[in-house]
Structure formats: structure tokens, C-alpha cells
mmCIF file of C-alpha atoms and ligand atoms in Angstrom:
data_model
loop_
_atom_site.group_PDB
_atom_site.id
_atom_site.type_symbol
_atom_site.label_atom_id
_atom_site.label_comp_id
_atom_site.label_asym_id
_atom_site.label_seq_id
_atom_site.Cartn_x
_atom_site.Cartn_y
_atom_site.Cartn_z
ATOM 1 C CA MET A 6 49.865 -10.248 2.784
ATOM 2 C CA LEU A 7 47.344 -7.651 1.629
ATOM 3 C CA ILE A 8 47.163 -6.652 -2.045
ATOM 4 C CA THR A 9 44.746 -3.954 -3.204
ATOM 5 C CA LEU A 10 43.569 -3.065 -6.697
ATOM 6 C CA GLU A 11 42.545 0.469 -7.536
ATOM 7 C CA GLY A 12 41.506 2.395 -10.616
ATOM 8 C CA ILE A 13 38.761 4.456 -12.182
ATOM 9 C CA GLU A 14 35.614 2.966 -13.726
ATOM 10 C CA GLY A 15 36.410 0.593 -16.600
ATOM 11 C CA SER A 16 40.021 -0.030 -15.588
ATOM 12 C CA GLY A 17 39.511 -3.815 -15.779
ATOM 13 C CA LYS A 18 39.989 -4.717 -12.117
ATOM 14 C CA SER A 19 37.495 -7.595 -12.053
ATOM 15 C CA THR A 20 39.175 -9.482 -14.905
ATOM 16 C CA GLN A 21 42.558 -9.115 -13.227
ATOM 17 C CA MET A 22 41.355 -10.166 -9.755
ATOM 18 C CA LYS A 23 40.626 -13.714 -10.925
ATOM 19 C CA ARG A 24 43.981 -13.995 -12.689
ATOM 20 C CA ILE A 25 45.871 -12.741 -9.621
ATOM 21 C CA THR A 26 44.338 -15.348 -7.334
ATOM 22 C CA ALA A 27 44.876 -18.141 -9.878
ATOM 23 C CA HIS A 28 48.564 -17.140 -10.040
ATOM 24 C CA LEU A 29 48.975 -16.978 -6.261
ATOM 25 C CA GLU A 30 47.202 -20.295 -5.753
ATOM 26 C CA LYS A 31 49.525 -21.903 -8.290
ATOM 27 C CA LYS A 32 52.359 -20.733 -6.054
ATOM 28 C CA GLY A 33 50.729 -22.539 -3.133
ATOM 29 C CA LYS A 34 49.285 -19.460 -1.408
ATOM 30 C CA ARG A 35 45.836 -19.529 0.158
ATOM 31 C CA CYS A 36 43.996 -16.588 -1.333
ATOM 32 C CA VAL A 37 40.897 -14.640 -0.416
ATOM 33 C CA ILE A 38 39.222 -12.303 -2.905
ATOM 34 C CA THR A 39 37.333 -9.443 -1.415
ATOM 35 C CA ARG A 40 36.002 -6.016 -2.364
ATOM 36 C CA GLU A 41 34.832 -2.631 -1.175
ATOM 37 C CA PRO A 42 32.128 -1.686 -0.889
ATOM 38 C CA GLY A 43 29.937 -4.712 -0.268
ATOM 39 C CA ASP A 44 31.880 -7.798 0.718
ATOM 40 C CA THR A 45 30.012 -8.596 3.935
ATOM 41 C CA PRO A 46 26.232 -9.068 4.380
ATOM 42 C CA ILE A 47 26.007 -5.639 6.058
ATOM 43 C CA GLY A 48 28.356 -4.189 3.446
ATOM 44 C CA LYS A 49 26.049 -5.419 0.664
ATOM 45 C CA LYS A 50 23.255 -3.264 2.070
ATOM 46 C CA ILE A 51 25.618 -0.280 2.280
ATOM 47 C CA ARG A 52 26.785 -0.933 -1.300
ATOM 48 C CA ALA A 53 23.194 -0.905 -2.557
ATOM 49 C CA ILE A 54 22.685 2.578 -1.103
ATOM 50 C CA LEU A 55 26.034 3.886 -2.366
ATOM 51 C CA LEU A 56 25.807 2.719 -5.978
ATOM 52 C CA ASP A 57 22.098 3.213 -6.648
ATOM 53 C CA PRO A 58 21.541 6.193 -9.006
ATOM 54 C CA GLU A 59 18.450 6.955 -6.912
ATOM 55 C CA SER A 60 20.833 7.898 -4.075
ATOM 56 C CA CYS A 61 21.668 11.099 -5.963
ATOM 57 C CA GLY A 62 20.618 13.113 -2.885
ATOM 58 C CA LEU A 63 23.372 11.550 -0.739
ATOM 59 C CA THR A 64 25.612 14.291 0.670
ATOM 60 C CA SER A 65 29.369 13.932 0.212
ATOM 61 C CA LEU A 66 29.870 13.580 3.940
ATOM 62 C CA ALA A 67 27.179 10.882 4.264
ATOM 63 C CA GLU A 68 28.841 9.093 1.339
ATOM 64 C CA LEU A 69 32.214 9.262 3.115
ATOM 65 C CA PHE A 70 30.791 7.776 6.316
ATOM 66 C CA LEU A 71 29.019 4.967 4.448
ATOM 67 C CA TYR A 72 32.290 3.946 2.769
ATOM 68 C CA ALA A 73 34.015 4.120 6.164
ATOM 69 C CA ALA A 74 31.262 1.990 7.755
ATOM 70 C CA ASP A 75 31.564 -0.598 4.998
ATOM 71 C CA ARG A 76 35.349 -0.651 5.499
ATOM 72 C CA ALA A 77 35.137 -1.035 9.280
ATOM 73 C CA GLN A 78 32.822 -4.021 8.814
ATOM 74 C CA HIS A 79 34.964 -5.452 6.019
ATOM 75 C CA LEU A 80 38.104 -5.251 8.144
ATOM 76 C CA GLY A 81 36.534 -6.732 11.264
ATOM 77 C CA GLU A 82 34.639 -9.517 9.557
ATOM 78 C CA ARG A 83 36.910 -10.446 6.654
ATOM 79 C CA VAL A 84 40.305 -8.826 6.156
ATOM 80 C CA LEU A 85 41.798 -9.045 9.649
ATOM 81 C CA PRO A 86 40.670 -12.647 10.374
ATOM 82 C CA CYS A 87 41.952 -13.806 6.967
ATOM 83 C CA LEU A 88 45.311 -12.051 7.415
ATOM 84 C CA ALA A 89 45.585 -13.564 10.893
ATOM 85 C CA ALA A 90 44.988 -17.017 9.359
ATOM 86 C CA GLY A 91 47.924 -16.422 6.997
ATOM 87 C CA ASP A 92 45.865 -15.956 3.815
ATOM 88 C CA VAL A 93 46.806 -13.565 1.030
ATOM 89 C CA VAL A 94 43.936 -11.081 0.844
ATOM 90 C CA VAL A 95 43.322 -9.440 -2.536
ATOM 91 C CA SER A 96 40.873 -6.560 -2.294
ATOM 92 C CA ASP A 97 39.116 -4.899 -5.211
ATOM 93 C CA ARG A 98 39.431 -1.320 -3.856
ATOM 94 C CA PHE A 99 40.393 -0.235 -0.355
ATOM 95 C CA PHE A 100 40.977 3.023 1.531
ATOM 96 C CA ASP A 101 42.843 4.780 -1.332
ATOM 97 C CA ALA A 102 39.518 4.837 -3.196
ATOM 98 C CA THR A 103 38.076 7.065 -0.465
ATOM 99 C CA THR A 104 40.990 9.493 -0.727
ATOM 100 C CA ALA A 105 40.682 9.563 -4.534
ATOM 101 C CA TYR A 106 36.868 9.713 -4.867
ATOM 102 C CA GLN A 107 35.633 11.461 -1.716
ATOM 103 C CA GLY A 108 38.828 13.490 -1.169
ATOM 104 C CA TYR A 109 40.306 14.540 -4.505
ATOM 105 C CA ALA A 110 37.134 14.279 -6.607
ATOM 106 C CA ARG A 111 34.357 15.333 -4.192
ATOM 107 C CA GLY A 112 36.665 17.826 -2.483
ATOM 108 C CA LEU A 113 36.236 16.668 1.127
ATOM 109 C CA ASP A 114 38.974 17.640 3.564
ATOM 110 C CA LEU A 115 41.907 15.245 3.129
ATOM 111 C CA GLU A 116 42.890 15.590 6.785
ATOM 112 C CA VAL A 117 39.411 14.516 7.919
ATOM 113 C CA ILE A 118 39.657 11.513 5.599
ATOM 114 C CA GLU A 119 43.096 10.660 6.998
ATOM 115 C CA THR A 120 41.695 10.833 10.544
ATOM 116 C CA ILE A 121 38.887 8.429 9.620
ATOM 117 C CA HIS A 122 41.414 6.081 8.029
ATOM 118 C CA THR A 123 43.534 6.127 11.191
ATOM 119 C CA LEU A 124 40.452 5.187 13.199
ATOM 120 C CA VAL A 125 39.260 2.435 10.872
ATOM 121 C CA LEU A 126 42.538 0.915 9.672
ATOM 122 C CA LYS A 127 44.435 1.005 12.965
ATOM 123 C CA GLY A 128 47.763 1.125 11.141
ATOM 124 C CA LEU A 129 47.003 -1.566 8.543
ATOM 125 C CA ARG A 130 48.559 -0.751 5.160
ATOM 126 C CA PRO A 131 48.464 -2.887 2.000
ATOM 127 C CA ASP A 132 51.779 -4.582 1.123
ATOM 128 C CA LEU A 133 51.122 -3.738 -2.507
ATOM 129 C CA THR A 134 48.631 -1.481 -4.261
ATOM 130 C CA LEU A 135 48.161 -1.990 -7.980
ATOM 131 C CA LEU A 136 46.803 1.126 -9.674
ATOM 132 C CA LEU A 137 45.296 0.358 -13.074
ATOM 133 C CA ASP A 138 45.660 3.716 -14.766
ATOM 134 C CA LEU A 139 43.928 4.873 -17.933
ATOM 135 C CA PRO A 140 42.274 8.024 -19.334
ATOM 136 C CA PRO A 141 38.662 8.387 -18.106
ATOM 137 C CA GLU A 142 37.342 8.686 -21.676
ATOM 138 C CA VAL A 143 38.575 5.139 -22.313
ATOM 139 C CA GLY A 144 37.477 3.805 -18.912
ATOM 140 C CA LEU A 145 33.997 5.285 -19.102
ATOM 141 C CA LYS A 146 33.463 3.928 -22.613
ATOM 142 C CA ARG A 147 34.338 0.443 -21.308
ATOM 143 C CA ALA A 148 32.131 0.893 -18.225
ATOM 144 C CA ILE A 149 29.164 1.980 -20.330
ATOM 145 C CA SER A 150 29.648 -1.013 -22.664
ATOM 146 C CA ALA A 151 29.598 -3.268 -19.566
ATOM 147 C CA LEU A 152 26.294 -1.685 -18.534
ATOM 148 C CA GLU A 153 24.845 -2.140 -22.027
ATOM 149 C CA ALA A 154 26.014 -5.757 -22.147
ATOM 150 C CA GLY A 155 24.328 -6.388 -18.789
ATOM 151 C CA ASP A 156 27.670 -7.248 -17.099
ATOM 152 C CA ARG A 157 26.823 -4.576 -14.560
ATOM 153 C CA THR A 158 23.335 -3.516 -13.529
ATOM 154 C CA VAL A 159 21.962 0.009 -13.867
ATOM 155 C CA ASP A 160 21.141 0.082 -10.138
ATOM 156 C CA GLU A 161 24.930 0.111 -9.527
ATOM 157 C CA SER A 162 25.689 2.942 -11.953
ATOM 158 C CA ARG A 163 25.696 6.069 -9.768
ATOM 159 C CA PHE A 164 29.403 6.746 -10.356
ATOM 160 C CA GLU A 165 29.282 5.952 -14.081
ATOM 161 C CA GLN A 166 26.798 8.831 -14.293
ATOM 162 C CA GLU A 167 29.301 11.345 -12.899
ATOM 163 C CA ALA A 168 30.791 13.833 -15.393
ATOM 164 C CA LEU A 169 34.097 13.177 -17.126
ATOM 165 C CA ALA A 170 35.685 15.972 -15.047
ATOM 166 C CA PHE A 171 34.883 14.011 -11.870
ATOM 167 C CA HIS A 172 36.665 10.923 -13.179
ATOM 168 C CA GLU A 173 39.642 13.089 -14.249
ATOM 169 C CA LYS A 174 39.936 14.255 -10.642
ATOM 170 C CA VAL A 175 39.741 10.663 -9.358
ATOM 171 C CA ARG A 176 42.499 9.625 -11.759
ATOM 172 C CA LYS A 177 44.731 12.560 -10.775
ATOM 173 C CA GLY A 178 44.051 11.818 -7.108
ATOM 174 C CA TYR A 179 45.157 8.213 -7.502
ATOM 175 C CA LEU A 180 48.309 9.276 -9.369
ATOM 176 C CA THR A 181 49.123 11.780 -6.615
ATOM 177 C CA LEU A 182 48.813 9.002 -4.018
ATOM 178 C CA ALA A 183 51.027 6.721 -6.108
ATOM 179 C CA ASP A 184 53.655 9.483 -6.390
ATOM 180 C CA ARG A 185 53.589 9.962 -2.666
ATOM 181 C CA GLU A 186 54.070 6.275 -1.834
ATOM 182 C CA PRO A 187 56.082 4.757 -4.690
ATOM 183 C CA GLU A 188 57.161 1.862 -2.464
ATOM 184 C CA ARG A 189 53.600 0.659 -1.979
ATOM 185 C CA PHE A 190 52.086 1.552 -5.366
ATOM 186 C CA GLU A 191 52.667 -0.029 -8.735
ATOM 187 C CA VAL A 192 51.097 1.989 -11.548
ATOM 188 C CA ILE A 193 50.040 -0.196 -14.466
ATOM 189 C CA ASP A 194 49.056 1.113 -17.902
ATOM 190 C CA ALA A 195 45.500 -0.207 -18.210
ATOM 191 C CA THR A 196 45.175 0.834 -21.868
ATOM 192 C CA LEU A 197 47.268 -2.261 -22.684
ATOM 193 C CA SER A 198 45.516 -5.522 -23.551
ATOM 194 C CA ALA A 199 44.135 -7.530 -20.611
ATOM 195 C CA ASP A 200 46.900 -10.119 -21.075
ATOM 196 C CA GLU A 201 49.632 -7.477 -21.051
ATOM 197 C CA VAL A 202 48.132 -5.905 -17.933
ATOM 198 C CA THR A 203 48.108 -9.345 -16.268
ATOM 199 C CA GLU A 204 51.775 -9.817 -17.139
ATOM 200 C CA GLU A 205 52.692 -6.481 -15.512
ATOM 201 C CA ILE A 206 50.589 -7.219 -12.445
ATOM 202 C CA LEU A 207 52.029 -10.700 -11.892
ATOM 203 C CA ARG A 208 55.569 -9.370 -12.275
ATOM 204 C CA ALA A 209 54.857 -6.709 -9.609
ATOM 205 C CA ILE A 210 53.359 -9.333 -7.272
ATOM 206 C CA ASP A 211 56.269 -11.738 -7.723
ATOM 207 C CA ASP A 212 58.754 -8.896 -7.050
ATOM 208 C CA ARG A 213 56.899 -7.985 -3.878
ATOM 209 C CA LEU A 214 56.704 -11.605 -2.689
ATOM 210 C CA ALA A 215 60.446 -12.008 -3.280
ATOM 211 C CA ARG A 216 61.126 -8.845 -1.256
ATOM 212 C CA ILE A 217 58.846 -9.912 1.610
ATOM 213 C CA ASN A 218 60.349 -13.399 1.735
ATOM 214 C CA GLY A 219 63.846 -11.895 1.704
HETATM 215 P P1 TMP B 1 33.028 -1.103 -8.065
HETATM 216 O O1 TMP B 1 32.712 -2.123 -7.035
HETATM 217 O O2 TMP B 1 32.511 -1.438 -9.388
HETATM 218 O O3 TMP B 1 34.471 -0.732 -8.087
HETATM 219 O O4 TMP B 1 32.204 0.213 -7.630
HETATM 220 C C1 TMP B 1 32.472 0.877 -6.466
HETATM 221 C C2 TMP B 1 32.264 2.351 -6.694
HETATM 222 O O5 TMP B 1 32.417 3.025 -5.441
HETATM 223 C C3 TMP B 1 33.273 2.966 -7.647
HETATM 224 O O6 TMP B 1 32.629 3.907 -8.451
HETATM 225 C C4 TMP B 1 34.227 3.702 -6.736
HETATM 226 C C5 TMP B 1 33.381 4.058 -5.558
HETATM 227 N N1 TMP B 1 34.122 4.140 -4.292
HETATM 228 C C6 TMP B 1 34.251 5.359 -3.643
HETATM 229 O O7 TMP B 1 33.779 6.377 -4.140
HETATM 230 N N2 TMP B 1 34.912 5.387 -2.443
HETATM 231 C C7 TMP B 1 35.426 4.278 -1.850
HETATM 232 O O8 TMP B 1 36.004 4.351 -0.752
HETATM 233 C C8 TMP B 1 35.274 3.015 -2.535
HETATM 234 C C9 TMP B 1 35.818 1.769 -1.908
HETATM 235 C C10 TMP B 1 34.624 2.987 -3.742
#
């Protein structure tokens, strides 16, 4: 089973990731936490380029290909072997992030992005995608507090430095994707408290597990 978490900056994904795996492990599932970009040794190098504010000269197309390269490596080295071993894989971001950020927000051709996804994913689709949705003003405030508290380093802040309008487009992009695939997506109100968000997430996961197991 593949579960993906998506959302704009400051949507609280990291906190929820740990709670999701704790819940699944309590149910006797073997769980693997992973993320994009940067889960593999090669991916870590790609992540450093992508998130460094000094990469401000990166073109949108180069950015798209770096995310695709990270994903190809992530799939080959981590996701596919773990799924084959019967693990539940929980990924902090996956291909929907490319459609939302590089497609809807940067304005790259959605058909080109879809073609790259076909090539990289080879038909793999998450069983469940949890979209933590909240207004960008709230998300960015949280993300900037995390930077100030040192929970996230400045050399990973390239996207936090994007204008509010960019994050609005990302949010709308994600919501469009969720509208298009209501079976796969579960939209969660991330303005709720972390505990309330966890409750919603775990309910969605349990529903999905019950459906998969018949
Ligand atoms: P994060 O690891 O804190 O979520 O940071 C990853 C950043 O990369 C975040 O700003 C979203 C962005 N991103 C894209 O623009 N496209 C993608 O395909 C992915 C996976 C992430």
C-alpha cells in the first residue's frame, strides 16, 4: 500500500507522518517513511540543489527534471522494493507535488508533466493521497516560524521565499487535483489542531484499509 501526504508549506506534514506510521505499526503493518525530494543518497544531493535559495537561477524546466530525477531514483531504490516486500510506504510528497508546484504554480505544460509521470511512475498510483489544506497566509506563517526556531535550515528555504501568490496557485492546483480524483484524495482541513488533523487522517487511512481488505 502506498500513502502520500501533500500540502503547501507549513501544512504540518512532518508531525503527521510520525503519527501515521505509529498507528499503522500498532495495527501490525510494516511501515516505511519516505519523502520527496531527497530520500536516497543521490536524492539528497538533488534536494540540496532544489531547496537552496542560492539556486534562484534554476529554470522551471530544469527544476521539473530535477524533481523527476529524484523521483525516478526514489522509486527504483526505495518505493518499489518496499512495496514488493509488502511494506506500507508513506511518502511525504510524491508526483502530485510536481503537478501542483511546477505545473499549476510555475505554469509548465501539464501535458508534458503528465508524460514525464507516465515515464517515471510506470502506472504506479498511490492508494490514498492525504491533502493537508490550509490558506497560504497561515501555512507560510508557520513555515517562517519553523525557520526562525531552527526546525528547518535557511539553506532549504527556496520555496518559502516565493510570493504568496505562488503558494495560492499551488493550493488551488492541489484542490483541482483532489476534485479530479476524489476516490484517491482525502482533503483534510489543516487549520485544525494537530490532534484533530491526526484524527481525520487516521479515520481516512482506516477506511481505505477496510476497503482494500474487502
Ligand atoms: P519539503 O521536503 O519541506 O516538503 O520541501 C520540498 C519542497 O519542494 C516544497 O517546497 C515543495 C517542493 N516540491 C516541488 O516543487 N515539486 C515536487 O515535485 C516536490 C516533490 C516538491
